[in-house]
Coordinates of C-alpha atoms and ligand atoms in Angstrom, one line a residue:
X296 CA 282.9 95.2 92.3
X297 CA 279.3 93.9 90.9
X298 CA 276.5 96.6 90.5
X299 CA 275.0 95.2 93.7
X300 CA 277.9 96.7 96.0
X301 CA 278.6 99.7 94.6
X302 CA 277.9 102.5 97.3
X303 CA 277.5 99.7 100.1
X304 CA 279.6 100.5 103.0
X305 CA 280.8 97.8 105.7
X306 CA 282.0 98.8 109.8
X307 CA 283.1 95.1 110.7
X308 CA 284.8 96.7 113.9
X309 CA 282.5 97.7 117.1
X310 CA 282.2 97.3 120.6
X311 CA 279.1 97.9 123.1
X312 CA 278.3 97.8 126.4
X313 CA 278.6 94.0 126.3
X314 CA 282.7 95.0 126.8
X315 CA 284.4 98.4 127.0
X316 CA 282.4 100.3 124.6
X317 CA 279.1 102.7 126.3
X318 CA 276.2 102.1 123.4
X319 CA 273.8 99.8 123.9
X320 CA 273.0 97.6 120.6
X321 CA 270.1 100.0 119.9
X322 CA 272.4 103.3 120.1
X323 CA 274.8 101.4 117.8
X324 CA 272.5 100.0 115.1
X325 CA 271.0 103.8 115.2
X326 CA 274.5 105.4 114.8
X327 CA 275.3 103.2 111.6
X328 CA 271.9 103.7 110.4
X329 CA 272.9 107.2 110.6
X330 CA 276.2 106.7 108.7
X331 CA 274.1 104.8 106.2
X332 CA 276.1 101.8 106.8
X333 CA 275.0 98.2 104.6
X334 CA 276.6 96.2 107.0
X335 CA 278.1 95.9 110.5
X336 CA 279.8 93.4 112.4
X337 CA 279.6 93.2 116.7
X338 CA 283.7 92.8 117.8
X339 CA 283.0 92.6 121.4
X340 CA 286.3 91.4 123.4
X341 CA 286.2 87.8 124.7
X342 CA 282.3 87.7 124.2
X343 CA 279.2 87.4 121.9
X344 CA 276.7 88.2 124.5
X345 CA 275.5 91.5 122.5
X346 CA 275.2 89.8 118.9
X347 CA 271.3 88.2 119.0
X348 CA 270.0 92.0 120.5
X349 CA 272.6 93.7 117.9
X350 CA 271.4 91.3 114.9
X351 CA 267.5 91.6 115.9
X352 CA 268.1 96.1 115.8
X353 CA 269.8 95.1 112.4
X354 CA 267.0 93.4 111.2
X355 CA 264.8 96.3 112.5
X356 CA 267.2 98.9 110.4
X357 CA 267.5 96.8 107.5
X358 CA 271.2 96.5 108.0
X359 CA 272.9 93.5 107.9
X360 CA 274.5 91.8 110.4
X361 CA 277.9 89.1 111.1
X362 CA 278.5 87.9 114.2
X363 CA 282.0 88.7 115.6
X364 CA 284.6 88.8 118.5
X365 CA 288.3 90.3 119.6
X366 CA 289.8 87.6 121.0
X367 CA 293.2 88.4 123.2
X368 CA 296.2 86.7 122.3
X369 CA 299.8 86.7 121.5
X370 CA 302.1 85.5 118.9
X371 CA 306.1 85.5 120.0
X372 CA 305.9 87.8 122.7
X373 CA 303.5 90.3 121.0
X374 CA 299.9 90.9 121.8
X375 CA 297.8 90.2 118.9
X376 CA 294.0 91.2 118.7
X377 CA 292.0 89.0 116.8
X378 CA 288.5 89.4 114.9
X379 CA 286.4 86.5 114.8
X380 CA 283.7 86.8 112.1
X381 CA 280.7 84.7 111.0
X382 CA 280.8 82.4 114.6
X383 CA 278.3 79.9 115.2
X384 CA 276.6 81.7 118.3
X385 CA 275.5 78.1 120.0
X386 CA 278.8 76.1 119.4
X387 CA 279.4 74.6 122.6
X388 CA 283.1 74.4 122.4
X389 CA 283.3 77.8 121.6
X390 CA 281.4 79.5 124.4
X391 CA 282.7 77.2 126.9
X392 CA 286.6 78.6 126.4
X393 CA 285.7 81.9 126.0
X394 CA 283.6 81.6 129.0
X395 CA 287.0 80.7 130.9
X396 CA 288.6 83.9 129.6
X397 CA 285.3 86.2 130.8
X398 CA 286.1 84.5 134.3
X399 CA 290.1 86.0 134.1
X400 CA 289.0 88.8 133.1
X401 CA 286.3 89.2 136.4
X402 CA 289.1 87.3 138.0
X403 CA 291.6 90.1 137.0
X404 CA 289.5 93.0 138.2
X405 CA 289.6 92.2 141.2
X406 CA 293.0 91.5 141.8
X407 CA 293.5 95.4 140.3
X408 CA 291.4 96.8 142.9
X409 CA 293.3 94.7 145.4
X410 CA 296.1 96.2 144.4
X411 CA 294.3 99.6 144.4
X412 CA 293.6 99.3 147.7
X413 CA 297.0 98.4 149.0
X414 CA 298.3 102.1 147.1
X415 CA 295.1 103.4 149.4
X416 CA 292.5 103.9 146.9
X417 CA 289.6 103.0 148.5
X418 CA 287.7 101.1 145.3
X419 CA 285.5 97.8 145.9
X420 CA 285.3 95.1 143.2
X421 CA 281.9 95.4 143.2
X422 CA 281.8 99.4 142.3
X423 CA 283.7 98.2 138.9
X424 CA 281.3 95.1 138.7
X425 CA 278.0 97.0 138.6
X426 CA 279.4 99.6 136.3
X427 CA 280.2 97.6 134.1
X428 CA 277.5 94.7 134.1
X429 CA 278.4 92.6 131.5
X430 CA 281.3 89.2 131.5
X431 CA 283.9 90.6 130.1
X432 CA 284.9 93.3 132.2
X433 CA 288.6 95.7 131.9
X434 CA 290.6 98.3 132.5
X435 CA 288.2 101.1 131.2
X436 CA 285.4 100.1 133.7
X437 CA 288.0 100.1 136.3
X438 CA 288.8 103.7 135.2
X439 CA 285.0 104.7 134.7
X440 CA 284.6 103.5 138.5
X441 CA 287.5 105.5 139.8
X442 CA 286.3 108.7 138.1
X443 CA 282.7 107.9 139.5
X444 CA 283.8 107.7 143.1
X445 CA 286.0 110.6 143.0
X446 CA 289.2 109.1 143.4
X447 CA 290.3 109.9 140.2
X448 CA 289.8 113.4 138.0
X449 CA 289.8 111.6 134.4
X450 CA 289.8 108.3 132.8
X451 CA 293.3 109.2 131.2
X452 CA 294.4 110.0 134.7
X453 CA 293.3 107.1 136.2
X454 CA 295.6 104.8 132.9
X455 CA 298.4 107.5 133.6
X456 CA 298.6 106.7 137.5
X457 CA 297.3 103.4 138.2
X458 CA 296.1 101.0 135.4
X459 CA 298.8 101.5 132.2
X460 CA 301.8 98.9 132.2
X461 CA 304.1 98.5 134.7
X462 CA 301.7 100.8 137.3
X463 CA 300.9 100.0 140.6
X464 CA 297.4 98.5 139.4
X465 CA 298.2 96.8 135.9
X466 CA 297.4 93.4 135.6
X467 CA 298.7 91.2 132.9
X468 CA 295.9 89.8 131.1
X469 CA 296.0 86.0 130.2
X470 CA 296.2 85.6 126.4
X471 CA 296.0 82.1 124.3
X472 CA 298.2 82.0 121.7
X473 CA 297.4 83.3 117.9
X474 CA 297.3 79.6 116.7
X475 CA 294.6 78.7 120.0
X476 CA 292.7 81.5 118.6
X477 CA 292.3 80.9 114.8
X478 CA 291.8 77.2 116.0
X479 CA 289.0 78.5 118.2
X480 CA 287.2 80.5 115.7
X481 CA 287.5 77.9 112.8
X482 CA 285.8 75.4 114.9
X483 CA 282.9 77.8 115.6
X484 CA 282.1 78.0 112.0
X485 CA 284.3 81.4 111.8
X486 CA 286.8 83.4 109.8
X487 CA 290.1 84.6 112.0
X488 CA 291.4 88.0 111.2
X489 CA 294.4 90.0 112.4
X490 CA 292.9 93.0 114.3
X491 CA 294.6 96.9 113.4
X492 CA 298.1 95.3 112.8
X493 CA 299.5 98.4 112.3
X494 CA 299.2 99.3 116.1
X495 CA 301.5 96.3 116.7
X496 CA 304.3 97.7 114.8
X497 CA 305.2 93.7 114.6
X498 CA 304.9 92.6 111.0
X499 CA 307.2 89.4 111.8
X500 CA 304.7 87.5 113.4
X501 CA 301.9 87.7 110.6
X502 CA 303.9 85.0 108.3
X503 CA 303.4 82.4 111.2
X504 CA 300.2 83.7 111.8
X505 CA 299.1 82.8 108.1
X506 CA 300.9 79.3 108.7
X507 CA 298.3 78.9 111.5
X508 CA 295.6 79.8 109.4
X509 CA 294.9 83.2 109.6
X510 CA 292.2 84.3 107.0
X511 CA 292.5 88.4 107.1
X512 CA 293.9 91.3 108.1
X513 CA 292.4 94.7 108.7
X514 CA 293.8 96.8 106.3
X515 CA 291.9 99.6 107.4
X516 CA 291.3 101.4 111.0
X517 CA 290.9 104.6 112.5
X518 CA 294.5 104.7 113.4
X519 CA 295.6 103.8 110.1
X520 CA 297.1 106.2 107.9
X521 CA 296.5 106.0 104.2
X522 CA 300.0 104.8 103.8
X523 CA 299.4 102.2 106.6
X524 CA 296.3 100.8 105.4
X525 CA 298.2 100.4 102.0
X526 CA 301.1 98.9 103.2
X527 CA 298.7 96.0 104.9
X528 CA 296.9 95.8 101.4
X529 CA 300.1 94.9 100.4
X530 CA 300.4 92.3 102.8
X531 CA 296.6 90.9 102.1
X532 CA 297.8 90.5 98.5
X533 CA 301.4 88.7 98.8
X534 CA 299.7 86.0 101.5
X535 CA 296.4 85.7 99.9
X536 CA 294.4 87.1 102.8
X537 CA 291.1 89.1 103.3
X538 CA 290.9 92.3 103.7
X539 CA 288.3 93.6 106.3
X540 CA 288.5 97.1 108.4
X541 CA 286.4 98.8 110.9
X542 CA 286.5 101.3 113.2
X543 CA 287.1 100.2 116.7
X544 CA 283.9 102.2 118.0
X545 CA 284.0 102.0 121.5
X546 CA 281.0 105.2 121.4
X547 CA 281.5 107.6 124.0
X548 CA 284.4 106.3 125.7
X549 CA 287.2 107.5 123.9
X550 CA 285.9 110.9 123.1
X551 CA 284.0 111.1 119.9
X552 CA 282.6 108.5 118.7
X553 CA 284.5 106.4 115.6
X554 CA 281.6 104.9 114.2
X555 CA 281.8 106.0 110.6
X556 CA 285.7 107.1 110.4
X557 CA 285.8 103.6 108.8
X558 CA 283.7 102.5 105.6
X559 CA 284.8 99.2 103.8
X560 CA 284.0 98.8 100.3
X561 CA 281.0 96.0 100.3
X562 CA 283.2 93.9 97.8
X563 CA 285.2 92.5 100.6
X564 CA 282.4 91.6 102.4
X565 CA 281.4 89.6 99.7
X566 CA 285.2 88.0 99.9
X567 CA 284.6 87.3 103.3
X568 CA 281.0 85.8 103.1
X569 CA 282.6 83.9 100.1
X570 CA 285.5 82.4 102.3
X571 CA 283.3 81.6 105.1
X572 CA 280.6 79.7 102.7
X573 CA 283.8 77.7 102.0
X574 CA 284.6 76.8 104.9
X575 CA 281.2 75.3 106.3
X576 CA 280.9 73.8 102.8
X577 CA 284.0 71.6 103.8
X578 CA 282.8 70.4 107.5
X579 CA 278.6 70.9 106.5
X580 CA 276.0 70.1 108.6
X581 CA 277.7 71.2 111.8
X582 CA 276.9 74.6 112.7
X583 CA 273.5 76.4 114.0
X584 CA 274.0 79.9 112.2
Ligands
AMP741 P1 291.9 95.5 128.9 O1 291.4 94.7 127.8 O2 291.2 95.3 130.1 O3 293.4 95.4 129.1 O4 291.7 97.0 128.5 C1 292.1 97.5 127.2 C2 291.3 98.7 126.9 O5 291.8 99.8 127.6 C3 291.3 99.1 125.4 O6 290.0 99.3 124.9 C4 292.2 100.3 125.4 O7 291.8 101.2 124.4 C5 292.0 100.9 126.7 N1 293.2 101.6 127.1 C6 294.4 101.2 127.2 N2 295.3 102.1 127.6 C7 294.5 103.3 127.8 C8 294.8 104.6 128.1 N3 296.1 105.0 128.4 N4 293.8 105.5 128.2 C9 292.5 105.1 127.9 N5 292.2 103.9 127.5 C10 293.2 102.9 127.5
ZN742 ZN1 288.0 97.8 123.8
FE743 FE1 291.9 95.7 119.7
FE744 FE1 288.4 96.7 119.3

């Protein structure tokens, strides 16, 4: 670590209101101004609609800023969560596919409330749509409606009865595959990077993963336990792999808010702006950001 990143403290894992998390980019930048955070990153799923107002608070706060996304996907049967960092916010290619996934995800909600409907719950699409107000739309804002009209007590009751696997509501979700995603992100000008692996409990898949040009894994997460987190260090080091971490912030959704459970040493930041520089260097020229 240099003398420039000692005490500097990274949260490269975050969602808003743009997805499933309830801050608006304000209330977020505010929070990790309050954790005395250096830098953040904006992981919204399946969009980057809340990165230029997140970025422009950042530049307000003096904190800096990367671009990010979760993208869906699966990798031999598992579903994989992976980070996108450093994406080119115009690249054409990039926001016309994950434009296709916001429209399965709208598409998606409102085959769940059809199927809330036939089980009687009286919901309408368009309860969960204004609720939620952004593209990429899930299951919590389906659960935030069905508290809101009454028809459920909780937001874990409304998972526990209608939404969780294998329930009368649950959807599958369409997912590309791993390799689709890295592919995706690399083309936008991006790093790909394997999202809280150790809530997948499926180490297996990472060596094919790396094969497909994975660049990272988070080592470290709110759910991770010290031995965890170490465990994936491991990992980084025998495949030759970032390490990033985050805490999966979603604010007030999920109880407390995480923001700050997480702080990752500003040296692999530095590893990640580093591999990212690289990467442009090789196709330069092409991207806007
Ligand atoms: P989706 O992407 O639409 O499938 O929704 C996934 C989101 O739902 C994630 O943010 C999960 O944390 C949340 N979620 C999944 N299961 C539950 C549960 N049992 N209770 C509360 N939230 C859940
Ligand atoms: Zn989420
Ligand atoms: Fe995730
Ligand atoms: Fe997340």
């Amino acid at each position: 670590m240099n003398s420039t990143s000692a005490g500097r403290f990274a949260d490269l894992h975050l969602h808003t209101y743009f997805s499933d998390g309830t801050y608006s980019p304000d209330e977020l930048v505010a929070q990790a101004a309050r954790q005395e955070l250096a830098v953040v990153a904006l992981t919204d799923h399946d969009t980057v609609e809340g990165c230029q107002p997140t970025a422009s608070a950042c530049h307000t706060a003096g904190i800096e800023f990367i671009t990010g996304t979760e993208l869906t996907a699966e990798q031999a049967g598992h579903e994989i969560h992976i980070l996108g960092y450093a994406i080119d916010l115009q690249h054409p290619r990039f926001l016309k596919e994950i434009g296709k996934f916001q429209a399965v995800r709208q598409n998606r909600i409102r085959e769940m409330v059809q199927r809330l409907n036939q089980v009687n719950v009286p919901l309408h699409a368009d309860q969960v749509f204004a609720l939620a107000n952004c593209r990429a739309p899930g299951r919590p804002h389906v659960a935030r409606a069905l508290v809101q009209a009454g028809l459920v007590g909780s937001l874990d009751e409304a998972f526990e009865r209608f939404l969780k696997k294998n329930r009368p509501a649950w959807v599958p979700k369409f997912k590309m595959s791993a390799a689709e995603a890295t592919e995706l992100i690399h083309e936008a000008g991006g790093v790909a990077v394997m999202a809280h692996p150790g809530l997948n409990r499926s180490d297996e898949v990472i060596p094919g993963m790396v094969d497909d040009g994975l660049d990272g894994i988070e080592c470290f997460h709110t759910k991770h336990s010290q031995t965890i987190s170490e465990h994936y260090l491991h990992i980084a080091e025998k495949f030759g792999l970032l390490v990033t971490g985050g805490s999966d912030c979603h604010g007030l959704s999920k109880g407390r808010p995480l923001i700050g459970s997480v702080k990752l040493p500003y040296e692999h930041v530095e590893k990640l702006k580093a591999k990212v520089a690289e990467r442009r260097a090789a196709t330069s020229g092409q991207f806007s950001a």
